[in-house]
Amino acid sequence: MKLTGPLERVLRVMTADPSAPHYGYDLMKAAKLPSGTLYPMLARLQQDGLVDSEWEAQREDAGGRPPRKYYRLTAEGLRVARLELAQAAASAPARQAGYGATRPAPGSTR
Amino acid sequence: MSRAPLIQRIAERLIRAACRRLPADVRAEHCREWAAELPAILDDQSVRPRLRRALRALSFCAGISRTTRQLSRSARAGARSTRNSRWRTGALPYQSPNVAVRAILGFFIWLGIVLGFITLTRERPNLHSWQLMLILALAVGFDAFCLVDIARAARVRYLPKWAWVLICLIQTPGGGIAYLSIGHIGRPRPVPPGDVKP
C-alpha cells in the first residue's frame, strides 16, 4: 500500500474514531475528496481487506431514505492505517511536533 | 413527497448509466449504494443555496463515472496485460503521456502530413501513378492499422468504438491520428515494484 495524500486523509478520518461507520458522502466531506477519488480508493481498500462495508438496516425514522452503505476499518485495516500514518509522520521532514509525534493524535490535522 | 426532485432523478439516471460499465455481479449493489448518497447531498443544509447542492450532486455523478471507468479497467487489466505482453516484453514500463500532450503531438503530425501532401501536389502536378499508388497504399495501411487497433482494444476513450471507426475512415489520416492520440488507451500502468500488499 502506498500512502498517497488522499489516502492519508481518508485514513485519518477513519482512524479518528475507528468504530464509527462512515458512508460515502460523509467521507467525501470529511476528507475533502471528490467521489471519483474516494470510491476507487474504498474499493481497493475493501479488496485488500482493510475496510469492511455493511448495508444500513431499513429504518422507520429515515423518512423514506434508501438504506446507505457504511464503511468501517477492519482490525487489520486499523493496524495498517495507524502504522502508515505513523510512518508518514515520522518521515515528514522537520515538523515541529515534539515527542509523541510518531502516532498522530486522533483527529489531528496538518 | 410522491416523486423525487428532478435533479435527483437526473443524477440517478447518470449513476445508472455509469454503472453499466461495471461487471454484472457488482453492478446493482454499487448502483444502489451511490443512488443512496444522493439524498444526503441534496439535503445537505451546510451547502447553500440549493443550486450549489444540485451542482454538487452532478459533480458526484461525474466522479462516479470516473470510478466505474477505473473499476472496470482494473477488472479487465489482468486479461489485457497478458494479451499485450507478447508485444512489449522486458521493456521498461511505458507510461503514456497525458491526453493533452498526445492531442497536440497528433495535431502536429497531422499538420505535417497535410502540408507535405499539399507541397507535393503543388510542386509536381502530374504524379506518376505508382506514386499515387504508394500514397494510397500508405493511407489504406494506416487505416487498417487503426481499425485493427480499435478492434483489439478492450476499451477506447471518449467515444464508442463505432464512432472512432467512422472517424478513422472518413478523415484519412487525420481521423486515425486523432484516434491514436486521443482515443487510444495504452497498456494499463504496471504496479510499481514498491507496492507491497499488506
PDB file of C-alpha atoms in Angstrom:
ATOM      1  CA  MET A   1       0.000   0.000   0.000  1.00  0.00           C
ATOM      2  CA  LYS A   2       1.373   3.350  -0.998  1.00  0.00           C
ATOM      3  CA  LEU A   3       0.293   6.208   1.186  1.00  0.00           C
ATOM      4  CA  THR A   4      -0.841   8.992  -1.099  1.00  0.00           C
ATOM      5  CA  GLY A   5      -2.186  12.311   0.085  1.00  0.00           C
ATOM      6  CA  PRO A   6      -5.860  11.459  -0.452  1.00  0.00           C
ATOM      7  CA  LEU A   7      -5.462   8.028   1.102  1.00  0.00           C
ATOM      8  CA  GLU A   8      -3.790   9.585   4.099  1.00  0.00           C
ATOM      9  CA  ARG A   9      -6.709  11.954   4.546  1.00  0.00           C
ATOM     10  CA  VAL A  10      -9.221   9.126   4.368  1.00  0.00           C
ATOM     11  CA  LEU A  11      -7.290   7.012   6.846  1.00  0.00           C
ATOM     12  CA  ARG A  12      -7.002   9.967   9.176  1.00  0.00           C
ATOM     13  CA  VAL A  13     -10.750  10.425   9.150  1.00  0.00           C
ATOM     14  CA  MET A  14     -11.409   6.750   9.628  1.00  0.00           C
ATOM     15  CA  THR A  15      -8.885   6.238  12.402  1.00  0.00           C
ATOM     16  CA  ALA A  16     -10.154   9.280  14.289  1.00  0.00           C
ATOM     17  CA  ASP A  17     -12.997   7.121  15.530  1.00  0.00           C
ATOM     18  CA  PRO A  18     -12.389   3.568  14.333  1.00  0.00           C
ATOM     19  CA  SER A  19     -15.720   2.235  15.492  1.00  0.00           C
ATOM     20  CA  ALA A  20     -17.806   4.877  13.738  1.00  0.00           C
ATOM     21  CA  PRO A  21     -19.237   3.808  10.417  1.00  0.00           C
ATOM     22  CA  HIS A  22     -18.917   6.244   7.524  1.00  0.00           C
ATOM     23  CA  TYR A  23     -20.955   6.498   4.391  1.00  0.00           C
ATOM     24  CA  GLY A  24     -19.561   7.815   1.159  1.00  0.00           C
ATOM     25  CA  TYR A  25     -20.723  11.427   1.220  1.00  0.00           C
ATOM     26  CA  ASP A  26     -19.710  11.688   4.851  1.00  0.00           C
ATOM     27  CA  LEU A  27     -16.169  10.609   3.965  1.00  0.00           C
ATOM     28  CA  MET A  28     -16.102  12.882   0.932  1.00  0.00           C
ATOM     29  CA  LYS A  29     -16.878  15.872   3.090  1.00  0.00           C
ATOM     30  CA  ALA A  30     -14.620  14.937   5.966  1.00  0.00           C
ATOM     31  CA  ALA A  31     -11.642  14.113   3.768  1.00  0.00           C
ATOM     32  CA  LYS A  32     -12.469  16.812   1.192  1.00  0.00           C
ATOM     33  CA  LEU A  33     -12.190  14.398  -1.691  1.00  0.00           C
ATOM     34  CA  PRO A  34     -14.217  14.115  -4.873  1.00  0.00           C
ATOM     35  CA  SER A  35     -16.218  10.944  -5.369  1.00  0.00           C
ATOM     36  CA  GLY A  36     -14.019   9.977  -8.302  1.00  0.00           C
ATOM     37  CA  THR A  37     -11.072   9.661  -5.947  1.00  0.00           C
ATOM     38  CA  LEU A  38     -12.817   8.274  -2.909  1.00  0.00           C
ATOM     39  CA  TYR A  39     -14.768   5.348  -4.300  1.00  0.00           C
ATOM     40  CA  PRO A  40     -11.939   3.685  -6.247  1.00  0.00           C
ATOM     41  CA  MET A  41      -9.887   4.013  -3.094  1.00  0.00           C
ATOM     42  CA  LEU A  42     -12.580   2.425  -0.954  1.00  0.00           C
ATOM     43  CA  ALA A  43     -12.916  -0.399  -3.467  1.00  0.00           C
ATOM     44  CA  ARG A  44      -9.189  -1.003  -3.301  1.00  0.00           C
ATOM     45  CA  LEU A  45      -9.121  -0.900   0.482  1.00  0.00           C
ATOM     46  CA  GLN A  46     -12.024  -3.302   0.604  1.00  0.00           C
ATOM     47  CA  GLN A  47     -10.309  -5.643  -1.806  1.00  0.00           C
ATOM     48  CA  ASP A  48      -7.253  -5.653   0.429  1.00  0.00           C
ATOM     49  CA  GLY A  49      -9.435  -6.432   3.428  1.00  0.00           C
ATOM     50  CA  LEU A  50      -8.646  -3.185   5.209  1.00  0.00           C
ATOM     51  CA  VAL A  51     -12.150  -1.823   5.048  1.00  0.00           C
ATOM     52  CA  ASP A  52     -15.443  -3.517   5.630  1.00  0.00           C
ATOM     53  CA  SER A  53     -18.824  -2.416   4.438  1.00  0.00           C
ATOM     54  CA  GLU A  54     -22.341  -3.136   5.522  1.00  0.00           C
ATOM     55  CA  TRP A  55     -25.766  -2.009   4.485  1.00  0.00           C
ATOM     56  CA  GLU A  56     -27.715   0.136   6.855  1.00  0.00           C
ATOM     57  CA  ALA A  57     -30.806  -1.546   8.228  1.00  0.00           C
ATOM     58  CA  GLN A  58     -34.038  -0.094   6.919  1.00  0.00           C
ATOM     59  CA  ARG A  59     -35.267   2.372   9.497  1.00  0.00           C
ATOM     60  CA  GLU A  60     -38.657   3.827  10.065  1.00  0.00           C
ATOM     61  CA  ASP A  61     -37.382   7.272  11.023  1.00  0.00           C
ATOM     62  CA  ALA A  62     -35.285   7.634   7.894  1.00  0.00           C
ATOM     63  CA  GLY A  63     -38.120   9.344   6.069  1.00  0.00           C
ATOM     64  CA  GLY A  64     -38.198   7.054   3.075  1.00  0.00           C
ATOM     65  CA  ARG A  65     -34.481   7.450   2.531  1.00  0.00           C
ATOM     66  CA  PRO A  66     -32.902   4.453   0.826  1.00  0.00           C
ATOM     67  CA  PRO A  67     -30.526   2.465   3.044  1.00  0.00           C
ATOM     68  CA  ARG A  68     -26.921   3.533   2.904  1.00  0.00           C
ATOM     69  CA  LYS A  69     -23.775   1.525   2.668  1.00  0.00           C
ATOM     70  CA  TYR A  70     -21.454   2.119   5.582  1.00  0.00           C
ATOM     71  CA  TYR A  71     -17.711   1.653   5.602  1.00  0.00           C
ATOM     72  CA  ARG A  72     -15.599   0.822   8.602  1.00  0.00           C
ATOM     73  CA  LEU A  73     -11.945  -0.101   9.123  1.00  0.00           C
ATOM     74  CA  THR A  74     -11.307  -3.733   9.901  1.00  0.00           C
ATOM     75  CA  ALA A  75      -8.975  -4.646  12.752  1.00  0.00           C
ATOM     76  CA  GLU A  76      -6.238  -5.309  10.220  1.00  0.00           C
ATOM     77  CA  GLY A  77      -7.105  -2.056   8.466  1.00  0.00           C
ATOM     78  CA  LEU A  78      -6.823  -0.101  11.674  1.00  0.00           C
ATOM     79  CA  ARG A  79      -3.439  -1.621  12.404  1.00  0.00           C
ATOM     80  CA  VAL A  80      -2.122  -0.894   8.913  1.00  0.00           C
ATOM     81  CA  ALA A  81      -3.613   2.593   8.858  1.00  0.00           C
ATOM     82  CA  ARG A  82      -2.053   3.547  12.201  1.00  0.00           C
ATOM     83  CA  LEU A  83       1.270   2.145  11.069  1.00  0.00           C
ATOM     84  CA  GLU A  84       1.185   4.010   7.770  1.00  0.00           C
ATOM     85  CA  LEU A  85       0.142   7.281   9.350  1.00  0.00           C
ATOM     86  CA  ALA A  86       2.846   6.925  11.980  1.00  0.00           C
ATOM     87  CA  GLN A  87       5.448   6.253   9.313  1.00  0.00           C
ATOM     88  CA  ALA A  88       4.269   9.231   7.317  1.00  0.00           C
ATOM     89  CA  ALA A  89       4.501  11.431  10.372  1.00  0.00           C
ATOM     90  CA  ALA A  90       7.945  10.106  11.226  1.00  0.00           C
ATOM     91  CA  SER A  91       9.347  10.582   7.750  1.00  0.00           C
ATOM     92  CA  ALA A  92       7.868  14.011   7.213  1.00  0.00           C
ATOM     93  CA  PRO A  93      10.819  16.403   7.296  1.00  0.00           C
ATOM     94  CA  ALA A  94      11.344  18.881  10.101  1.00  0.00           C
ATOM     95  CA  ARG A  95       7.894  19.079  11.506  1.00  0.00           C
ATOM     96  CA  GLN A  96       7.913  20.743  14.890  1.00  0.00           C
ATOM     97  CA  ALA A  97       5.806  18.188  16.638  1.00  0.00           C
ATOM     98  CA  GLY A  98       7.952  17.167  19.556  1.00  0.00           C
ATOM     99  CA  TYR A  99       7.544  13.854  21.342  1.00  0.00           C
ATOM    100  CA  GLY A 100       4.679  11.595  20.612  1.00  0.00           C
ATOM    101  CA  ALA A 101       4.671  12.668  17.027  1.00  0.00           C
ATOM    102  CA  THR A 102       5.134   9.119  15.813  1.00  0.00           C
ATOM    103  CA  ARG A 103       1.490   8.483  16.294  1.00  0.00           C
ATOM    104  CA  PRO A 104      -0.664  11.458  15.421  1.00  0.00           C
ATOM    105  CA  ALA A 105      -3.412  12.190  17.855  1.00  0.00           C
ATOM    106  CA  PRO A 106      -6.797  11.154  16.574  1.00  0.00           C
ATOM    107  CA  GLY A 107      -8.323  13.892  14.525  1.00  0.00           C
ATOM    108  CA  SER A 108      -5.148  15.892  14.337  1.00  0.00           C
ATOM    109  CA  THR A 109      -4.853  17.971  11.223  1.00  0.00           C
ATOM    110  CA  ARG A 110      -1.921  19.219   9.321  1.00  0.00           C
TER     111      ARG A 110
ATOM    112  CA  MET B   1     -43.138  13.653  -1.450  1.00  0.00           C
ATOM    113  CA  SER B   2     -44.520  11.492  -4.201  1.00  0.00           C
ATOM    114  CA  ARG B   3     -41.708  11.973  -6.656  1.00  0.00           C
ATOM    115  CA  ALA B   4     -38.039  12.573  -6.151  1.00  0.00           C
ATOM    116  CA  PRO B   5     -36.899  16.034  -7.245  1.00  0.00           C
ATOM    117  CA  LEU B   6     -35.912  16.386 -10.866  1.00  0.00           C
ATOM    118  CA  ILE B   7     -32.234  16.803 -10.172  1.00  0.00           C
ATOM    119  CA  GLN B   8     -32.215  13.620  -8.133  1.00  0.00           C
ATOM    120  CA  ARG B   9     -33.829  11.661 -10.921  1.00  0.00           C
ATOM    121  CA  ILE B  10     -31.334  13.025 -13.415  1.00  0.00           C
ATOM    122  CA  ALA B  11     -28.470  12.115 -11.118  1.00  0.00           C
ATOM    123  CA  GLU B  12     -29.850   8.624 -10.569  1.00  0.00           C
ATOM    124  CA  ARG B  13     -30.041   8.151 -14.267  1.00  0.00           C
ATOM    125  CA  LEU B  14     -26.422   9.281 -14.681  1.00  0.00           C
ATOM    126  CA  ILE B  15     -25.335   6.871 -11.990  1.00  0.00           C
ATOM    127  CA  ARG B  16     -27.198   4.008 -13.619  1.00  0.00           C
ATOM    128  CA  ALA B  17     -25.542   4.842 -16.933  1.00  0.00           C
ATOM    129  CA  ALA B  18     -22.126   4.878 -15.276  1.00  0.00           C
ATOM    130  CA  CYS B  19     -22.812   1.568 -13.538  1.00  0.00           C
ATOM    131  CA  ARG B  20     -23.379  -0.153 -16.849  1.00  0.00           C
ATOM    132  CA  ARG B  21     -19.623  -0.272 -17.226  1.00  0.00           C
ATOM    133  CA  LEU B  22     -19.281  -2.483 -14.178  1.00  0.00           C
ATOM    134  CA  PRO B  23     -19.300  -6.269 -14.241  1.00  0.00           C
ATOM    135  CA  ALA B  24     -22.831  -7.565 -13.845  1.00  0.00           C
ATOM    136  CA  ASP B  25     -22.312  -9.183 -10.456  1.00  0.00           C
ATOM    137  CA  VAL B  26     -21.449  -5.945  -8.654  1.00  0.00           C
ATOM    138  CA  ARG B  27     -23.448  -3.517 -10.775  1.00  0.00           C
ATOM    139  CA  ALA B  28     -26.722  -3.487  -8.845  1.00  0.00           C
ATOM    140  CA  GLU B  29     -25.081  -3.126  -5.470  1.00  0.00           C
ATOM    141  CA  HIS B  30     -22.866  -0.209  -6.484  1.00  0.00           C
ATOM    142  CA  CYS B  31     -25.775   1.458  -8.218  1.00  0.00           C
ATOM    143  CA  ARG B  32     -27.867   1.195  -5.074  1.00  0.00           C
ATOM    144  CA  GLU B  33     -25.070   2.454  -2.878  1.00  0.00           C
ATOM    145  CA  TRP B  34     -24.399   5.568  -4.941  1.00  0.00           C
ATOM    146  CA  ALA B  35     -28.020   6.392  -5.529  1.00  0.00           C
ATOM    147  CA  ALA B  36     -28.499   6.264  -1.749  1.00  0.00           C
ATOM    148  CA  GLU B  37     -25.897   9.035  -1.345  1.00  0.00           C
ATOM    149  CA  LEU B  38     -27.898  11.459  -3.449  1.00  0.00           C
ATOM    150  CA  PRO B  39     -30.492  12.440  -0.826  1.00  0.00           C
ATOM    151  CA  ALA B  40     -27.680  13.186   1.607  1.00  0.00           C
ATOM    152  CA  ILE B  41     -26.048  15.506  -0.895  1.00  0.00           C
ATOM    153  CA  LEU B  42     -29.255  17.203  -1.962  1.00  0.00           C
ATOM    154  CA  ASP B  43     -30.437  17.696   1.629  1.00  0.00           C
ATOM    155  CA  ASP B  44     -27.089  18.816   2.975  1.00  0.00           C
ATOM    156  CA  GLN B  45     -28.063  22.024   4.725  1.00  0.00           C
ATOM    157  CA  SER B  46     -24.452  23.098   5.188  1.00  0.00           C
ATOM    158  CA  VAL B  47     -24.250  23.721   1.454  1.00  0.00           C
ATOM    159  CA  ARG B  48     -26.284  26.671   0.292  1.00  0.00           C
ATOM    160  CA  PRO B  49     -28.005  27.706  -1.878  1.00  0.00           C
ATOM    161  CA  ARG B  50     -29.852  24.780  -3.424  1.00  0.00           C
ATOM    162  CA  LEU B  51     -28.171  25.341  -6.755  1.00  0.00           C
ATOM    163  CA  ARG B  52     -24.803  24.521  -5.234  1.00  0.00           C
ATOM    164  CA  ARG B  53     -26.202  21.290  -3.840  1.00  0.00           C
ATOM    165  CA  ALA B  54     -27.515  20.393  -7.272  1.00  0.00           C
ATOM    166  CA  LEU B  55     -24.130  21.117  -8.826  1.00  0.00           C
ATOM    167  CA  ARG B  56     -22.512  19.059  -6.128  1.00  0.00           C
ATOM    168  CA  ALA B  57     -24.799  16.146  -6.929  1.00  0.00           C
ATOM    169  CA  LEU B  58     -23.845  16.397 -10.594  1.00  0.00           C
ATOM    170  CA  SER B  59     -20.155  16.509  -9.824  1.00  0.00           C
ATOM    171  CA  PHE B  60     -20.740  13.497  -7.590  1.00  0.00           C
ATOM    172  CA  CYS B  61     -22.122  11.710 -10.641  1.00  0.00           C
ATOM    173  CA  ALA B  62     -19.088  12.729 -12.681  1.00  0.00           C
ATOM    174  CA  GLY B  63     -16.894  11.203 -10.004  1.00  0.00           C
ATOM    175  CA  ILE B  64     -18.978   8.038 -10.064  1.00  0.00           C
ATOM    176  CA  SER B  65     -18.457   7.864 -13.782  1.00  0.00           C
ATOM    177  CA  ARG B  66     -14.714   8.101 -13.266  1.00  0.00           C
ATOM    178  CA  THR B  67     -14.952   5.480 -10.545  1.00  0.00           C
ATOM    179  CA  THR B  68     -16.764   2.932 -12.687  1.00  0.00           C
ATOM    180  CA  ARG B  69     -14.343   3.529 -15.514  1.00  0.00           C
ATOM    181  CA  GLN B  70     -11.446   2.865 -13.195  1.00  0.00           C
ATOM    182  CA  LEU B  71     -13.070  -0.166 -11.572  1.00  0.00           C
ATOM    183  CA  SER B  72     -13.932  -1.785 -14.885  1.00  0.00           C
ATOM    184  CA  ARG B  73     -10.469  -1.027 -16.188  1.00  0.00           C
ATOM    185  CA  SER B  74      -8.779  -2.683 -13.246  1.00  0.00           C
ATOM    186  CA  ALA B  75     -11.152  -5.625 -13.617  1.00  0.00           C
ATOM    187  CA  ARG B  76     -10.028  -6.106 -17.189  1.00  0.00           C
ATOM    188  CA  ALA B  77      -6.410  -5.147 -16.652  1.00  0.00           C
ATOM    189  CA  GLY B  78      -5.365  -8.715 -15.966  1.00  0.00           C
ATOM    190  CA  ALA B  79      -6.702 -10.067 -19.240  1.00  0.00           C
ATOM    191  CA  ARG B  80      -5.337  -7.190 -21.260  1.00  0.00           C
ATOM    192  CA  SER B  81      -1.845  -7.219 -19.811  1.00  0.00           C
ATOM    193  CA  THR B  82      -1.380 -10.886 -20.657  1.00  0.00           C
ATOM    194  CA  ARG B  83      -2.543 -10.229 -24.184  1.00  0.00           C
ATOM    195  CA  ASN B  84      -0.237  -7.263 -24.691  1.00  0.00           C
ATOM    196  CA  SER B  85       2.786  -8.873 -23.129  1.00  0.00           C
ATOM    197  CA  ARG B  86       3.553 -10.528 -26.438  1.00  0.00           C
ATOM    198  CA  TRP B  87       4.295  -7.145 -27.923  1.00  0.00           C
ATOM    199  CA  ARG B  88       6.284  -5.487 -25.213  1.00  0.00           C
ATOM    200  CA  THR B  89       8.317  -7.933 -23.283  1.00  0.00           C
ATOM    201  CA  GLY B  90      11.106  -6.938 -20.982  1.00  0.00           C
ATOM    202  CA  ALA B  91      10.749  -3.318 -21.959  1.00  0.00           C
ATOM    203  CA  LEU B  92      10.650  -0.576 -19.406  1.00  0.00           C
ATOM    204  CA  PRO B  93       7.100   0.124 -18.314  1.00  0.00           C
ATOM    205  CA  TYR B  94       5.760   2.545 -20.859  1.00  0.00           C
ATOM    206  CA  GLN B  95       3.859   5.430 -19.364  1.00  0.00           C
ATOM    207  CA  SER B  96       1.770   7.079 -21.976  1.00  0.00           C
ATOM    208  CA  PRO B  97       1.854  10.870 -21.804  1.00  0.00           C
ATOM    209  CA  ASN B  98      -1.357  12.540 -20.882  1.00  0.00           C
ATOM    210  CA  VAL B  99      -4.140  13.210 -23.315  1.00  0.00           C
ATOM    211  CA  ALA B 100      -3.352  16.872 -23.906  1.00  0.00           C
ATOM    212  CA  VAL B 101       0.248  16.143 -24.878  1.00  0.00           C
ATOM    213  CA  ARG B 102      -0.874  13.368 -27.183  1.00  0.00           C
ATOM    214  CA  ALA B 103      -3.529  15.532 -28.787  1.00  0.00           C
ATOM    215  CA  ILE B 104      -1.030  18.302 -29.523  1.00  0.00           C
ATOM    216  CA  LEU B 105       1.526  15.841 -30.882  1.00  0.00           C
ATOM    217  CA  GLY B 106      -1.134  14.204 -33.016  1.00  0.00           C
ATOM    218  CA  PHE B 107      -2.220  17.568 -34.376  1.00  0.00           C
ATOM    219  CA  PHE B 108       1.295  18.453 -35.453  1.00  0.00           C
ATOM    220  CA  ILE B 109       1.794  15.084 -37.103  1.00  0.00           C
ATOM    221  CA  TRP B 110      -1.436  15.568 -38.993  1.00  0.00           C
ATOM    222  CA  LEU B 111      -0.413  19.122 -39.955  1.00  0.00           C
ATOM    223  CA  GLY B 112       2.933  17.833 -41.193  1.00  0.00           C
ATOM    224  CA  ILE B 113       1.325  15.195 -43.355  1.00  0.00           C
ATOM    225  CA  VAL B 114      -1.216  17.588 -44.838  1.00  0.00           C
ATOM    226  CA  LEU B 115       1.386  20.275 -45.560  1.00  0.00           C
ATOM    227  CA  GLY B 116       3.689  17.681 -47.058  1.00  0.00           C
ATOM    228  CA  PHE B 117       0.944  16.412 -49.278  1.00  0.00           C
ATOM    229  CA  ILE B 118      -0.010  19.920 -50.404  1.00  0.00           C
ATOM    230  CA  THR B 119       3.575  20.809 -51.305  1.00  0.00           C
ATOM    231  CA  LEU B 120       3.975  17.502 -53.078  1.00  0.00           C
ATOM    232  CA  THR B 121       0.935  18.035 -55.284  1.00  0.00           C
ATOM    233  CA  ARG B 122       1.875  21.687 -55.933  1.00  0.00           C
ATOM    234  CA  GLU B 123       5.447  21.052 -56.947  1.00  0.00           C
ATOM    235  CA  ARG B 124       4.669  18.024 -59.061  1.00  0.00           C
ATOM    236  CA  PRO B 125       1.199  18.418 -60.504  1.00  0.00           C
ATOM    237  CA  ASN B 126       1.349  15.253 -62.546  1.00  0.00           C
ATOM    238  CA  LEU B 127       2.314  12.486 -60.193  1.00  0.00           C
ATOM    239  CA  HIS B 128       3.208   9.108 -61.565  1.00  0.00           C
ATOM    240  CA  SER B 129       0.596   6.527 -60.955  1.00  0.00           C
ATOM    241  CA  TRP B 130       2.972   4.454 -58.842  1.00  0.00           C
ATOM    242  CA  GLN B 131       3.446   7.408 -56.551  1.00  0.00           C
ATOM    243  CA  LEU B 132      -0.288   7.749 -56.148  1.00  0.00           C
ATOM    244  CA  MET B 133      -0.485   4.039 -55.526  1.00  0.00           C
ATOM    245  CA  LEU B 134       2.179   4.354 -52.855  1.00  0.00           C
ATOM    246  CA  ILE B 135       0.291   7.127 -51.102  1.00  0.00           C
ATOM    247  CA  LEU B 136      -2.929   5.161 -51.390  1.00  0.00           C
ATOM    248  CA  ALA B 137      -1.258   2.055 -50.006  1.00  0.00           C
ATOM    249  CA  LEU B 138       0.130   4.049 -47.089  1.00  0.00           C
ATOM    250  CA  ALA B 139      -3.287   5.508 -46.395  1.00  0.00           C
ATOM    251  CA  VAL B 140      -5.022   2.144 -46.565  1.00  0.00           C
ATOM    252  CA  GLY B 141      -2.327   0.576 -44.425  1.00  0.00           C
ATOM    253  CA  PHE B 142      -2.651   3.285 -41.809  1.00  0.00           C
ATOM    254  CA  ASP B 143      -6.419   2.958 -41.781  1.00  0.00           C
ATOM    255  CA  ALA B 144      -6.136  -0.791 -41.434  1.00  0.00           C
ATOM    256  CA  PHE B 145      -3.680  -0.350 -38.574  1.00  0.00           C
ATOM    257  CA  CYS B 146      -6.072   1.968 -36.763  1.00  0.00           C
ATOM    258  CA  LEU B 147      -9.069  -0.285 -37.318  1.00  0.00           C
ATOM    259  CA  VAL B 148      -7.182  -3.321 -36.083  1.00  0.00           C
ATOM    260  CA  ASP B 149      -6.075  -1.343 -33.045  1.00  0.00           C
ATOM    261  CA  ILE B 150      -9.659  -0.318 -32.296  1.00  0.00           C
ATOM    262  CA  ALA B 151     -10.860  -3.866 -32.768  1.00  0.00           C
ATOM    263  CA  ARG B 152      -8.231  -5.283 -30.441  1.00  0.00           C
ATOM    264  CA  ALA B 153      -8.601  -2.640 -27.736  1.00  0.00           C
ATOM    265  CA  ALA B 154     -10.678  -3.630 -24.752  1.00  0.00           C
ATOM    266  CA  ARG B 155     -11.864  -0.062 -24.409  1.00  0.00           C
ATOM    267  CA  VAL B 156     -11.398   3.219 -26.220  1.00  0.00           C
ATOM    268  CA  ARG B 157     -11.645   6.679 -24.775  1.00  0.00           C
ATOM    269  CA  TYR B 158     -14.381   9.313 -25.073  1.00  0.00           C
ATOM    270  CA  LEU B 159     -16.355   7.853 -27.977  1.00  0.00           C
ATOM    271  CA  PRO B 160     -17.828   4.436 -28.707  1.00  0.00           C
ATOM    272  CA  LYS B 161     -15.789   2.195 -30.936  1.00  0.00           C
ATOM    273  CA  TRP B 162     -18.007   2.558 -33.973  1.00  0.00           C
ATOM    274  CA  ALA B 163     -17.636   6.341 -33.839  1.00  0.00           C
ATOM    275  CA  TRP B 164     -13.862   6.068 -33.879  1.00  0.00           C
ATOM    276  CA  VAL B 165     -14.079   3.631 -36.798  1.00  0.00           C
ATOM    277  CA  LEU B 166     -16.155   6.172 -38.742  1.00  0.00           C
ATOM    278  CA  ILE B 167     -13.768   8.994 -37.892  1.00  0.00           C
ATOM    279  CA  CYS B 168     -10.783   6.931 -38.994  1.00  0.00           C
ATOM    280  CA  LEU B 169     -12.414   6.050 -42.283  1.00  0.00           C
ATOM    281  CA  ILE B 170     -13.813   9.474 -43.133  1.00  0.00           C
ATOM    282  CA  GLN B 171     -10.735  11.553 -42.483  1.00  0.00           C
ATOM    283  CA  THR B 172      -7.567   9.779 -43.515  1.00  0.00           C
ATOM    284  CA  PRO B 173      -5.077  10.224 -41.956  1.00  0.00           C
ATOM    285  CA  GLY B 174      -6.388  12.867 -39.549  1.00  0.00           C
ATOM    286  CA  GLY B 175      -9.028  10.620 -38.025  1.00  0.00           C
ATOM    287  CA  GLY B 176      -6.563   7.842 -37.389  1.00  0.00           C
ATOM    288  CA  ILE B 177      -4.114  10.254 -35.817  1.00  0.00           C
ATOM    289  CA  ALA B 178      -6.871  11.697 -33.673  1.00  0.00           C
ATOM    290  CA  TYR B 179      -7.805   8.201 -32.548  1.00  0.00           C
ATOM    291  CA  LEU B 180      -4.236   7.198 -31.751  1.00  0.00           C
ATOM    292  CA  SER B 181      -3.503  10.405 -29.884  1.00  0.00           C
ATOM    293  CA  ILE B 182      -6.762  10.794 -28.008  1.00  0.00           C
ATOM    294  CA  GLY B 183      -8.950   7.716 -28.164  1.00  0.00           C
ATOM    295  CA  HIS B 184      -6.327   5.041 -27.799  1.00  0.00           C
ATOM    296  CA  ILE B 185      -5.762   3.702 -24.301  1.00  0.00           C
ATOM    297  CA  GLY B 186      -2.297   2.377 -23.722  1.00  0.00           C
ATOM    298  CA  ARG B 187      -1.307  -0.532 -21.606  1.00  0.00           C
ATOM    299  CA  PRO B 188      -2.571  -0.296 -18.030  1.00  0.00           C
ATOM    300  CA  ARG B 189       0.071   1.091 -15.750  1.00  0.00           C
ATOM    301  CA  PRO B 190       2.069  -1.653 -14.115  1.00  0.00           C
ATOM    302  CA  VAL B 191       2.059  -1.960 -10.357  1.00  0.00           C
ATOM    303  CA  PRO B 192       5.139  -0.170  -9.022  1.00  0.00           C
ATOM    304  CA  PRO B 193       7.685  -2.562  -7.527  1.00  0.00           C
ATOM    305  CA  GLY B 194       7.475  -0.969  -4.085  1.00  0.00           C
ATOM    306  CA  ASP B 195       3.772  -1.649  -3.847  1.00  0.00           C
ATOM    307  CA  VAL B 196       3.564  -4.142  -1.036  1.00  0.00           C
ATOM    308  CA  LYS B 197       0.184  -5.643  -0.354  1.00  0.00           C
ATOM    309  CA  PRO B 198      -0.407  -5.765   3.366  1.00  0.00           C
TER     310      PRO B 198
END
